[in-house]
Coordinates of C-alpha atoms and ligand atoms in Angstrom, one line a residue:
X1 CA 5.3 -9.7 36.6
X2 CA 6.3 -7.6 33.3
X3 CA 5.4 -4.5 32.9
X4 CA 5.4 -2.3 30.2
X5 CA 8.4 0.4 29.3
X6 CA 7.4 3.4 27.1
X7 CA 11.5 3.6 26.4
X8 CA 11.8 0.4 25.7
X9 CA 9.0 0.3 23.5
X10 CA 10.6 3.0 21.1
X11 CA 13.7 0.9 20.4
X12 CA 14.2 -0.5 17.1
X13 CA 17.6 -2.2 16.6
X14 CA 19.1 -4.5 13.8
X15 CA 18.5 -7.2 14.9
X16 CA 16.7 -10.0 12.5
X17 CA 13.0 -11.1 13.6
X18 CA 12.8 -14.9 15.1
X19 CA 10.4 -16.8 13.8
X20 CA 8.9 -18.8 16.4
X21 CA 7.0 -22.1 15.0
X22 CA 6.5 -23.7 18.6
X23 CA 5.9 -21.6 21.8
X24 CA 2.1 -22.3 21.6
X25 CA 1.2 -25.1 24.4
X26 CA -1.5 -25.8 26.6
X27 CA -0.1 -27.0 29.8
X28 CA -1.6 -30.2 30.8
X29 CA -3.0 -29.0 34.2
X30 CA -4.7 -26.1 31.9
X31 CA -6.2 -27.9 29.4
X32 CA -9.8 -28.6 30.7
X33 CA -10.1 -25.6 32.9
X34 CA -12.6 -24.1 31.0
X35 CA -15.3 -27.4 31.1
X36 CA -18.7 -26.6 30.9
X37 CA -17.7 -22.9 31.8
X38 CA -18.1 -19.7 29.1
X39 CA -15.9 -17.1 28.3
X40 CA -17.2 -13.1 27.0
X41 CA -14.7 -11.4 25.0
X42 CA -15.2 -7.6 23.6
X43 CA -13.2 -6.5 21.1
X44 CA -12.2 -2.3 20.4
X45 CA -10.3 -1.2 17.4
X46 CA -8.6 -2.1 13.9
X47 CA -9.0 -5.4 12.0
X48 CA -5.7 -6.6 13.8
X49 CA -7.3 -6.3 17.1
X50 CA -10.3 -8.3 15.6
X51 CA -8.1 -11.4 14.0
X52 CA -6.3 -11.2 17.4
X53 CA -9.0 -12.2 19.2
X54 CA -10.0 -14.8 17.0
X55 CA -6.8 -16.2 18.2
X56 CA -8.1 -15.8 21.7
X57 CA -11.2 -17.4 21.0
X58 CA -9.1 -20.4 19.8
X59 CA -6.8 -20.4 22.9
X60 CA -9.6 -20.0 25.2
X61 CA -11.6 -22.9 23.6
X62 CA -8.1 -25.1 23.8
X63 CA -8.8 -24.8 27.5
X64 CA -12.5 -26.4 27.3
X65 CA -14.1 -22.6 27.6
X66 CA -16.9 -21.8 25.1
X67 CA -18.0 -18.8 24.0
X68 CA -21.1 -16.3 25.7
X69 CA -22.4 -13.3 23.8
X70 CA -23.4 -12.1 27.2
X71 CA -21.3 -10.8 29.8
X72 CA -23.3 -11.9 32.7
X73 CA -23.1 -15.7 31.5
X74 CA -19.4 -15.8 31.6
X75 CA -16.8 -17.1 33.7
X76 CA -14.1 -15.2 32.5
X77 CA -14.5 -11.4 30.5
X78 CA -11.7 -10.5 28.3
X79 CA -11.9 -7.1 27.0
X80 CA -9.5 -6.6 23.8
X81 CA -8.2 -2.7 24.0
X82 CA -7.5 -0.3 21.6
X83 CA -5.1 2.4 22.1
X84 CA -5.3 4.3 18.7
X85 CA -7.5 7.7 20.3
X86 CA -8.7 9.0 24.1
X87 CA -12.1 8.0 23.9
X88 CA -10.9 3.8 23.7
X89 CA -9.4 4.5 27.3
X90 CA -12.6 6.0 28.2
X91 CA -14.8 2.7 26.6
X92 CA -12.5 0.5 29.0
X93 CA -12.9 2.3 32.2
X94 CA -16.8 1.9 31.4
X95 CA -16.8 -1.8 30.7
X96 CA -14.6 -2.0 33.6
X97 CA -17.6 -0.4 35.6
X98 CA -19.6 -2.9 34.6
X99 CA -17.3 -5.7 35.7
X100 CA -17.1 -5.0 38.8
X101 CA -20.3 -4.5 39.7
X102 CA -20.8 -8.1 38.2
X103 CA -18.0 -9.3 40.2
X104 CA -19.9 -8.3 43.3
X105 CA -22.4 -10.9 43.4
X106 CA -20.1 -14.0 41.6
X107 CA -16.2 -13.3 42.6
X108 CA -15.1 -16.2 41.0
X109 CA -15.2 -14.4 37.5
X110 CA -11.7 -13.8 36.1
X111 CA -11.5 -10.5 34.4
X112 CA -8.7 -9.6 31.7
X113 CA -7.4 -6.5 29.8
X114 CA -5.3 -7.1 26.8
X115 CA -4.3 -5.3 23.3
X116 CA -2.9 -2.1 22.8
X117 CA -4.0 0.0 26.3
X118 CA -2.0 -2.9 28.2
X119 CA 1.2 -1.8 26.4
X120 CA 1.0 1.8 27.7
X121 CA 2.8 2.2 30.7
X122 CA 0.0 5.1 32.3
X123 CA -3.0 2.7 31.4
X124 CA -1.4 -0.1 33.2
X125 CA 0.2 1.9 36.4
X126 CA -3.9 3.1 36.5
X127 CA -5.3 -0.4 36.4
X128 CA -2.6 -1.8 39.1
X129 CA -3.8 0.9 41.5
X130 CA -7.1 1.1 41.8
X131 CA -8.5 -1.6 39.8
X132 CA -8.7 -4.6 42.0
X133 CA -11.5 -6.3 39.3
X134 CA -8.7 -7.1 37.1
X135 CA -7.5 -10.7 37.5
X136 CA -5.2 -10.8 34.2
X137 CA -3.5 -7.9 31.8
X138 CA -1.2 -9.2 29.0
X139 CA -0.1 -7.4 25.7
X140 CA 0.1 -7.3 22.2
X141 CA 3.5 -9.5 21.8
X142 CA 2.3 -13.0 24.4
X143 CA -1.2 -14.0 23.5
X144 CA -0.2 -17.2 22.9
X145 CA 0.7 -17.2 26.6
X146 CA -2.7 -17.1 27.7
X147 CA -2.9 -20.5 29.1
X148 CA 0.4 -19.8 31.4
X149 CA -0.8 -16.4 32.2
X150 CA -4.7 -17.5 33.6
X151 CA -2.6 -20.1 35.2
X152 CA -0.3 -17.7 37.7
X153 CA -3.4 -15.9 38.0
X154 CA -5.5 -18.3 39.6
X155 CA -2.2 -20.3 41.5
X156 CA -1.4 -16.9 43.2
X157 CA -4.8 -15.4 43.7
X158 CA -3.4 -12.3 42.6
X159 CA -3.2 -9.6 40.0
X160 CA -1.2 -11.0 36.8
X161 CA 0.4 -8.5 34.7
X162 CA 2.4 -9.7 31.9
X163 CA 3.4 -6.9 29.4
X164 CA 6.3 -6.6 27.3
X165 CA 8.1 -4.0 25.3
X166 CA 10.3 -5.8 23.1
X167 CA 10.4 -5.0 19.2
X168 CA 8.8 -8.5 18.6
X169 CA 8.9 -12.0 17.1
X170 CA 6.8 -13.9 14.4
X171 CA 4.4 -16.6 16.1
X172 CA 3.6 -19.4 13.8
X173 CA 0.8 -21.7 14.4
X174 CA -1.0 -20.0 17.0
X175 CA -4.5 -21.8 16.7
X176 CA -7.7 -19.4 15.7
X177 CA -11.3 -19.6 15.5
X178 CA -12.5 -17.5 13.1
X179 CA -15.2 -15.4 12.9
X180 CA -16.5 -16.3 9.2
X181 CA -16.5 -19.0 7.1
X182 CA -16.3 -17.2 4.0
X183 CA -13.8 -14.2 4.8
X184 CA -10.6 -14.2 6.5
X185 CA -8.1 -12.1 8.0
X186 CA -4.7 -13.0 7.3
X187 CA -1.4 -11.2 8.9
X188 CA 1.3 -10.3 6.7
X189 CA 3.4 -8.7 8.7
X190 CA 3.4 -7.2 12.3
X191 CA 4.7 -3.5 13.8
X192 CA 5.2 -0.3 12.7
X193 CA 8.4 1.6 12.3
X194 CA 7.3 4.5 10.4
X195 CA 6.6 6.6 14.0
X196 CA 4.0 8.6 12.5
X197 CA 4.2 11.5 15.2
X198 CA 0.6 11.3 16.1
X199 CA 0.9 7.5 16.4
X200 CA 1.2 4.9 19.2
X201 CA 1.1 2.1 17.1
X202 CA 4.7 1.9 16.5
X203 CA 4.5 1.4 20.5
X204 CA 2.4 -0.8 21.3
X205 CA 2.4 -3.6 18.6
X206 CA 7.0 -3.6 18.1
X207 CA 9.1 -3.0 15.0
X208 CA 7.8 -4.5 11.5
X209 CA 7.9 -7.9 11.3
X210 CA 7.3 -9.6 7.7
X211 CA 5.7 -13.3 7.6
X212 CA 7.5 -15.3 5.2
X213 CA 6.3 -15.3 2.0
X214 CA 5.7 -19.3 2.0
X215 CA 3.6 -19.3 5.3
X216 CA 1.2 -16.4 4.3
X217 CA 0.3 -18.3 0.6
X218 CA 0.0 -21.9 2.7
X219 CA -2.3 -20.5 4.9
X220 CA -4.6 -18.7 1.9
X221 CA -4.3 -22.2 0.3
X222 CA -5.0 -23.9 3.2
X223 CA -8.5 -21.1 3.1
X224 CA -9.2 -21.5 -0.4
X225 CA -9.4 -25.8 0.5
X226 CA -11.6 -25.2 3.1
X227 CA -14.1 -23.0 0.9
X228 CA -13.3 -19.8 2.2
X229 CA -14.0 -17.3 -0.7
X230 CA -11.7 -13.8 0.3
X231 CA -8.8 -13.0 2.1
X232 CA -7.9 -9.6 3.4
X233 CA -4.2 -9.7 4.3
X234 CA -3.0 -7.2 7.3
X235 CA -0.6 -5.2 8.7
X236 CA 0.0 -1.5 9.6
X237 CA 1.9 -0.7 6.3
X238 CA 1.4 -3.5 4.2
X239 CA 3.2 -2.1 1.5
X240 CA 6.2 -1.8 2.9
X241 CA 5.6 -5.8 3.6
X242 CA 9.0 -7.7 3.4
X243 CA 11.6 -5.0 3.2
X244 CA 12.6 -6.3 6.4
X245 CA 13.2 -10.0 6.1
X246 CA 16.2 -9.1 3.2
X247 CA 15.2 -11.1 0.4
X248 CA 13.9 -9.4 -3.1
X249 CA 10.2 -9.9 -2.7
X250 CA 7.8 -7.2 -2.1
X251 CA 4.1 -6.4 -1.3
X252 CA 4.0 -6.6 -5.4
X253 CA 5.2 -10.2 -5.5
X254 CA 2.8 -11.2 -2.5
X255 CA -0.1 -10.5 -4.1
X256 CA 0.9 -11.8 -7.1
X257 CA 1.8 -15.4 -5.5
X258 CA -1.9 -14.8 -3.4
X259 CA -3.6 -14.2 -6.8
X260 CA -2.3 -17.7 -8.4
X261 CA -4.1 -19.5 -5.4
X262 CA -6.9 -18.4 -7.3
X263 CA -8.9 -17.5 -3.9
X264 CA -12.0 -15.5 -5.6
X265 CA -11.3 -12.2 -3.6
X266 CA -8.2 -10.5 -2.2
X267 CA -8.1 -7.5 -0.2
X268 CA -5.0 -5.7 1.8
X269 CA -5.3 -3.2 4.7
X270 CA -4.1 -0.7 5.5
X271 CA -1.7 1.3 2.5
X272 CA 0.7 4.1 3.5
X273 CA 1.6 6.4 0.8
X274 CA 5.2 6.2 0.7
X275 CA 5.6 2.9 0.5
X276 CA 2.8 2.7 -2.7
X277 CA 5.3 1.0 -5.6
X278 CA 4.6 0.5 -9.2
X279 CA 4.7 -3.0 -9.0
X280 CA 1.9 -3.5 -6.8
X281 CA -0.2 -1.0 -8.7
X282 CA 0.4 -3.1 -12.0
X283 CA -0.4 -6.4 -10.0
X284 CA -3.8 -4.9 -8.6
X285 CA -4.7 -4.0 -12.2
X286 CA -3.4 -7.0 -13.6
X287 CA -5.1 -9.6 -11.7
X288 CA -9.3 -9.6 -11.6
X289 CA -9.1 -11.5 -7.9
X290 CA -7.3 -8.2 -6.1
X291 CA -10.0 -6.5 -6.0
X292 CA -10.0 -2.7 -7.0
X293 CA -10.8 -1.4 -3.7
X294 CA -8.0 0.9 -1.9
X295 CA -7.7 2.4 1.2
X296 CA -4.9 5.2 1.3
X297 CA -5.0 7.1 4.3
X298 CA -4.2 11.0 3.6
X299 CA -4.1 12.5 7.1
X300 CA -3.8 15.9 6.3
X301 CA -3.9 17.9 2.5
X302 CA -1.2 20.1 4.1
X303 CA 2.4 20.0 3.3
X304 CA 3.2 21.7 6.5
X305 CA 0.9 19.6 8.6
X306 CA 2.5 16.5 6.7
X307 CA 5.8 17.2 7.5
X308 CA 4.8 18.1 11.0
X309 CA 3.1 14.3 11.1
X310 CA 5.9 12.8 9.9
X311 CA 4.4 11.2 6.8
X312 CA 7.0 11.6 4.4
X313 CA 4.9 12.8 1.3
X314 CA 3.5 16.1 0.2
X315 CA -0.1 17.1 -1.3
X316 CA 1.4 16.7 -4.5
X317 CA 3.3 13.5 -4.1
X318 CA -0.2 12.0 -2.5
X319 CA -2.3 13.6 -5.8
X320 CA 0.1 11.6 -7.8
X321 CA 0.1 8.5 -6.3
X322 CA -4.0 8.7 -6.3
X323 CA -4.4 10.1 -10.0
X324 CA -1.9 6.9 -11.0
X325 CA -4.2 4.6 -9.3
X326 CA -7.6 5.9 -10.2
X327 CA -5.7 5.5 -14.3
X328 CA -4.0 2.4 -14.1
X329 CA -6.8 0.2 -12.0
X330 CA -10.1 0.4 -14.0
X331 CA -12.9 1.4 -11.2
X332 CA -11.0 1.2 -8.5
X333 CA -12.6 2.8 -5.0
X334 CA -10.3 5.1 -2.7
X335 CA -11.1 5.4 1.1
X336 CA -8.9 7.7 3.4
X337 CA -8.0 8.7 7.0
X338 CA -8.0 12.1 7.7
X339 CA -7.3 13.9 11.0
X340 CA -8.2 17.5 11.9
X341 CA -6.8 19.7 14.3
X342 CA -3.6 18.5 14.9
X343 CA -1.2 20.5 16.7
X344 CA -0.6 23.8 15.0
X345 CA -3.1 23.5 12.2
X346 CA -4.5 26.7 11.0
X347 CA -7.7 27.4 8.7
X348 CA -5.2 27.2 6.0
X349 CA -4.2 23.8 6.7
X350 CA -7.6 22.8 6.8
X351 CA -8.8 24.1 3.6
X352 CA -5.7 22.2 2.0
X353 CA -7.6 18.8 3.5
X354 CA -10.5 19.8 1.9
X355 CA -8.8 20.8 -1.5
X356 CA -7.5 17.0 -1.0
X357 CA -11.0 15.6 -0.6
X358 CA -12.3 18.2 -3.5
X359 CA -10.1 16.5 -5.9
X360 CA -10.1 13.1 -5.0
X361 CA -13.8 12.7 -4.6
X362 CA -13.2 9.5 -2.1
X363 CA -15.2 6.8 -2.5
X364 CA -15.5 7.2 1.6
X365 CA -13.6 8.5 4.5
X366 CA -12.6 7.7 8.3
X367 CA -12.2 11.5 9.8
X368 CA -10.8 11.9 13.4
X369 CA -10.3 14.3 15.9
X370 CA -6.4 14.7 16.6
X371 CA -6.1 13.2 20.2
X372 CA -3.2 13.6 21.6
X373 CA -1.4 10.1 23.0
X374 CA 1.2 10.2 25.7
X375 CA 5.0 9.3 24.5
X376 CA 4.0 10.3 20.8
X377 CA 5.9 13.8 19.6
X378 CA 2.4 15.1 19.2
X379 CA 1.9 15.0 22.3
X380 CA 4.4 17.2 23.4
X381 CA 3.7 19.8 20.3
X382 CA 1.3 22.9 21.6
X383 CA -2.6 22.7 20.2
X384 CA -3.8 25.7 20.6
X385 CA -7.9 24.9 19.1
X386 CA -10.7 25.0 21.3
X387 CA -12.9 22.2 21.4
X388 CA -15.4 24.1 20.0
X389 CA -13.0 25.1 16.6
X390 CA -12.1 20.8 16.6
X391 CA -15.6 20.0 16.7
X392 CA -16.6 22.5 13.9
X393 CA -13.6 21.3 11.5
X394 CA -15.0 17.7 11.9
X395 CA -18.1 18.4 11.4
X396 CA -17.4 20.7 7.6
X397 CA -15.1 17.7 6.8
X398 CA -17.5 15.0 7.1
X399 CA -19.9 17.3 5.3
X400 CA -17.8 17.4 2.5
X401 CA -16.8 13.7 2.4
X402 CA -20.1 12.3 3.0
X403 CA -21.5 14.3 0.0
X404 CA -18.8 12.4 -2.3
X405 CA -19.9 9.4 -0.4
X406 CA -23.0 9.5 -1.5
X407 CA -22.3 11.0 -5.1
X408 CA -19.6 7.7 -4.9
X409 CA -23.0 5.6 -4.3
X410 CA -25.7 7.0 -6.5
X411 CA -23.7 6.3 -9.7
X412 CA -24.2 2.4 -8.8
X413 CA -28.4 3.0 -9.2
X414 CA -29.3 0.4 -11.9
X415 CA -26.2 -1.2 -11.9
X416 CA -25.4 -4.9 -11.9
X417 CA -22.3 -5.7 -9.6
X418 CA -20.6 -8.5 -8.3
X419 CA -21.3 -9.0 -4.5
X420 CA -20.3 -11.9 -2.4
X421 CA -22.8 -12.5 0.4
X422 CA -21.4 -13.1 3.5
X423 CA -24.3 -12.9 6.2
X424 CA -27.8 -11.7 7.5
X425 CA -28.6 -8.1 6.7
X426 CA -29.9 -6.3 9.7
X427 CA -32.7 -5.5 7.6
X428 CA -34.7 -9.3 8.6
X429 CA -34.9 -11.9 5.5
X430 CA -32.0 -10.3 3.7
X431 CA -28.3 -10.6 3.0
X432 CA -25.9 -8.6 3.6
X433 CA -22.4 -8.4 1.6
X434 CA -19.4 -6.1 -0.1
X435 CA -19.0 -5.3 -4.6
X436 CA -15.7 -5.6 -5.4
X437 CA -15.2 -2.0 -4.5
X438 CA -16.1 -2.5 -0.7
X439 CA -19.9 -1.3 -1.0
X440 CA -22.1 -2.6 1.6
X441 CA -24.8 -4.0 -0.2
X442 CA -28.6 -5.5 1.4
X443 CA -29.7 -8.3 -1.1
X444 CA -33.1 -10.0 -1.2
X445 CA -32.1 -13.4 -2.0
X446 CA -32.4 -16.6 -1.0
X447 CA -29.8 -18.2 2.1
X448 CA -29.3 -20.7 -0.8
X449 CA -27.0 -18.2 -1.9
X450 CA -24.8 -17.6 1.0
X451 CA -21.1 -17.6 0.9
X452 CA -21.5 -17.1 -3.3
X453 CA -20.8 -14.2 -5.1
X454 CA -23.8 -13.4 -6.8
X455 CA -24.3 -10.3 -10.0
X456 CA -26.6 -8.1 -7.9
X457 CA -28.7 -5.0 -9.5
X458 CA -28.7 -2.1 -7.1
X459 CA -32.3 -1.0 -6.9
X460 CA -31.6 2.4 -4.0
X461 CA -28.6 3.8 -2.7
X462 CA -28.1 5.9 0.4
X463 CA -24.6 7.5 1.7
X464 CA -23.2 4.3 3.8
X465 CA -25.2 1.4 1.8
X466 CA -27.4 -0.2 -1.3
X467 CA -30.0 -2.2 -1.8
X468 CA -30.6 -4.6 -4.5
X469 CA -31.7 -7.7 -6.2
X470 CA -30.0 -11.4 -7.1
X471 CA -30.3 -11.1 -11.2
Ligands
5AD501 N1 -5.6 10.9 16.9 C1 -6.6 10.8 16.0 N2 -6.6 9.9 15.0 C2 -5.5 9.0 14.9 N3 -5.3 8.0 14.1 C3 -4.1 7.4 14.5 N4 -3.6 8.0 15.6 C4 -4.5 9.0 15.9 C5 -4.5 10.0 16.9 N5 -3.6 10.1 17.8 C6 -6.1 7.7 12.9 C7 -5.3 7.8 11.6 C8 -5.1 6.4 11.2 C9 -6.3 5.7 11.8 C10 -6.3 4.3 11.9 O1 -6.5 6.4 13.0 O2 -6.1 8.5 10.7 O3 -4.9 6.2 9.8
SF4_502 FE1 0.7 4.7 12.8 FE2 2.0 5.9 10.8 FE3 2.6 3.3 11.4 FE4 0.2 3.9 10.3 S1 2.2 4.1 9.3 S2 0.5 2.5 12.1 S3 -0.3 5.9 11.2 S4 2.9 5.1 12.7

């Protein structure tokens, strides 16, 4: 048993990253476990969560276990946790809910927590005590230990907990099964070390860990041969990508070297401020593959609540950065984070966010609710809004960003854009894919045309999508 150690979490020493080529094995008495039996896994959270547990889905299959899209078919439920905000704990203590119950009538289903909630010490002490449903809790840093970990579960009959709070290594060649066969996730880099002082990421996913340069731009190669048509690369700060592996390349020269694989569409999540340099900006402009699509979270438009954060850039510094973009990369879209109400935040303060979102008209914008997360500074810092005063900041936000949402959208009417089509709309007999500049767009055209990226004229618009036609 390992469990996990909010202190030890928070360390971050000199040491250099390992990089770890061959820790990934099936053991032999493991590998046909899962024969003719099916395996439900529910995923919260950020893209990293999602590629994660296509990594999952490829270690469970390794073991013979194929995939249900229903709970009640499955042998074994793995529930993939975020961490980022309250209401995730509150998701996993329903879905827990519903396991047990489930495990009432068949006991022999094995039920697992993993991701971010099993690297907080509280959520773990909680699920130890009182919930007996859980066969199997590992974390962030040991998927690729699945195999061993199912393995004490079912030897011992007991509760497996396998968390660690170590600043982290590289895994190469953990197998994955991925979601799409025209878009893929690909990690750059791991960790946070920015300790934003709302944040738990820093916490629960270790220090920042870099890829080499040579395995990222194999694996896009090795995407591009197999026909996939866009990559989005990922990490928590991707522009601070390689400052810790101590060799002169950058996020600037990474998406330069993706570019010459000549993959038809690059994209990079997510962007911190600070770390924003002018090479990268010249290499998104330079090169018509990276598309011009960014997403540069602003948290809060005030100085004092920036500092308070711990974001290292003011109002104007951000402005900057944005207005430099917006000139130097031709139609580029900007997306943002914002939260509201964090401790200490006045009226003020919140009509400097929405001088921010004034200016910048974004393109679209992810608004939270501050909620607090234990071990973070912010946590400990005195909020004195009622929920009532939280609830109303949200809510004149959102109506502020979703009116330059829309205004973002209605200047595409009549247009003709590039859209690659990646899947079935919701909307039956269409398609369903992203412009350049990350528009959801429903396409009436033909499944001939699948996986293509096709000049589409937008015939409506509406604040979170379009419509159009093939042309
Ligand atoms: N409370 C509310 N929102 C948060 N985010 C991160 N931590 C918190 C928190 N404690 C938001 C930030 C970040 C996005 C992924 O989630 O805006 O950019
Ligand atoms: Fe969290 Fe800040 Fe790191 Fe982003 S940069 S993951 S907000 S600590």
């Amino acid at each position: 048993m390992n469990l996990p150690n909010l202190k030890d979490a928070k360390v971050r020493t000199k040491c250099k990253t390992r990089i770890i080529r061959d820790d990934y094995k099936v053991p032999d008495s493991m590998k046909n476990i899962g024969k003719g039996k099916k395996y439900y896994l529910k995923t919260y959270g950020c893209q990293m969560n999602v590629h994660d547990s296509e990594n999952i889905s490829a270690i469970l299959e390794d073991m013979g276990f194929t995939k249900s899209d229903t709970m009640e078919d499955a042998d074994i439920i793995l529930l993939n946790t975020c961490a980022i905000r309250e209401n995730a704990h509150n998701k996993m203590f329903g879905f827990l809910g519903r396991v047990k119950h489930l495990k009432e009538s068949r006991k022999d289903i094995i039920c697992g927590i993993c991701g971010c909630m099993a690297q907080e010490e509280s959520v773990v002490e909680e699920l130890r005590g009182k919930y007996k449903c859980v066969d199997i809790i590992f974390g962030t840093h040991n998927i690729h230990k699945l195999p061993n970990i199912l393995e004490e579960s079912l030897k011992n009959q007991k509760q497996e907990v396998e968390v660690y709070s170590i600043e982290g290594n590289v895994y190469e060649n953990i197998p994955v099964k991925r979601d799409s066969k025209v878009k893929a996730w690909v990690n750059i880099m791991y960790g946070c070390d920015k300790f934003c002082t709302y944040c738990i990421v820093p916490y629960t996913r270790g220090k920042q860990r870099s890829r080499m340069p040579e395995d990222i731009i194999n694996e896009v190669k090795e995407l591009v041969e197999s026909g996939y048509k866009e990559v989005t690369l990922l990490g928590q700060n991707v522009n601070a990508y390689g400052k810790d592996l101590g060799i002169d390349y950058t996020m600037g020269d990474l998406l330069e070297d993706t570019a010459k694989t000549k993959i038809d569409r690059i994209r990079f999540v997510t962007s911190h401020p600070w770390d924003f340099d002018d090479k990268m900006i010249d290499v998104i402009a330079k090169y018509d593959n990276i598309m011009p699509y960014i997403h540069l979270p602003l948290q809060s438009g005030s100085d004092r609540i920036l500092k308070l954060m711990g974001r290292r850039y003011t109002k104007e510094k951000y402005l900057e950065l944005f207005n430099k973009l917006k000139k130097k990369i031709p139609n580029c879209a900007i997306t943002t984070d914002i939260i509201v109400a964090f401790p200490g935040e006045t009226e003020e303060d919140f009509q400097d966010t929405l001088d921010v979102v004034n200016t910048c008209k974004y393109d679209s914008a992810f608004t939270f609710i501050y909620s607090p997360r234990i071990g973070t500074p912010g946590a400990l810092m005195e909020n004195k809004l009622s929920e009532k005063e939280k609830n109303e900041r949200l809510y004149k936000l959102n109506e502020v960003v979703n009116k330059y949402a829309n205004e973002a959208n209605r200047k595409y009417l009549g247009k003709v854009v590039p859209v690659l089509l990646e899947g079935e709309s919701e909307k039956k007999g269409r398609l369903m894919g992203y412009t350049d500049t990350m528009k959801l767009v429903n396409v009436e055209a033909d499944y001939k045309y699948l996986g293509k990226v096709v000049n589409v004229k937008i015939t409506a618009v509406k604040t979170w999508s379009m419509d159009g036609k093939i042309v």
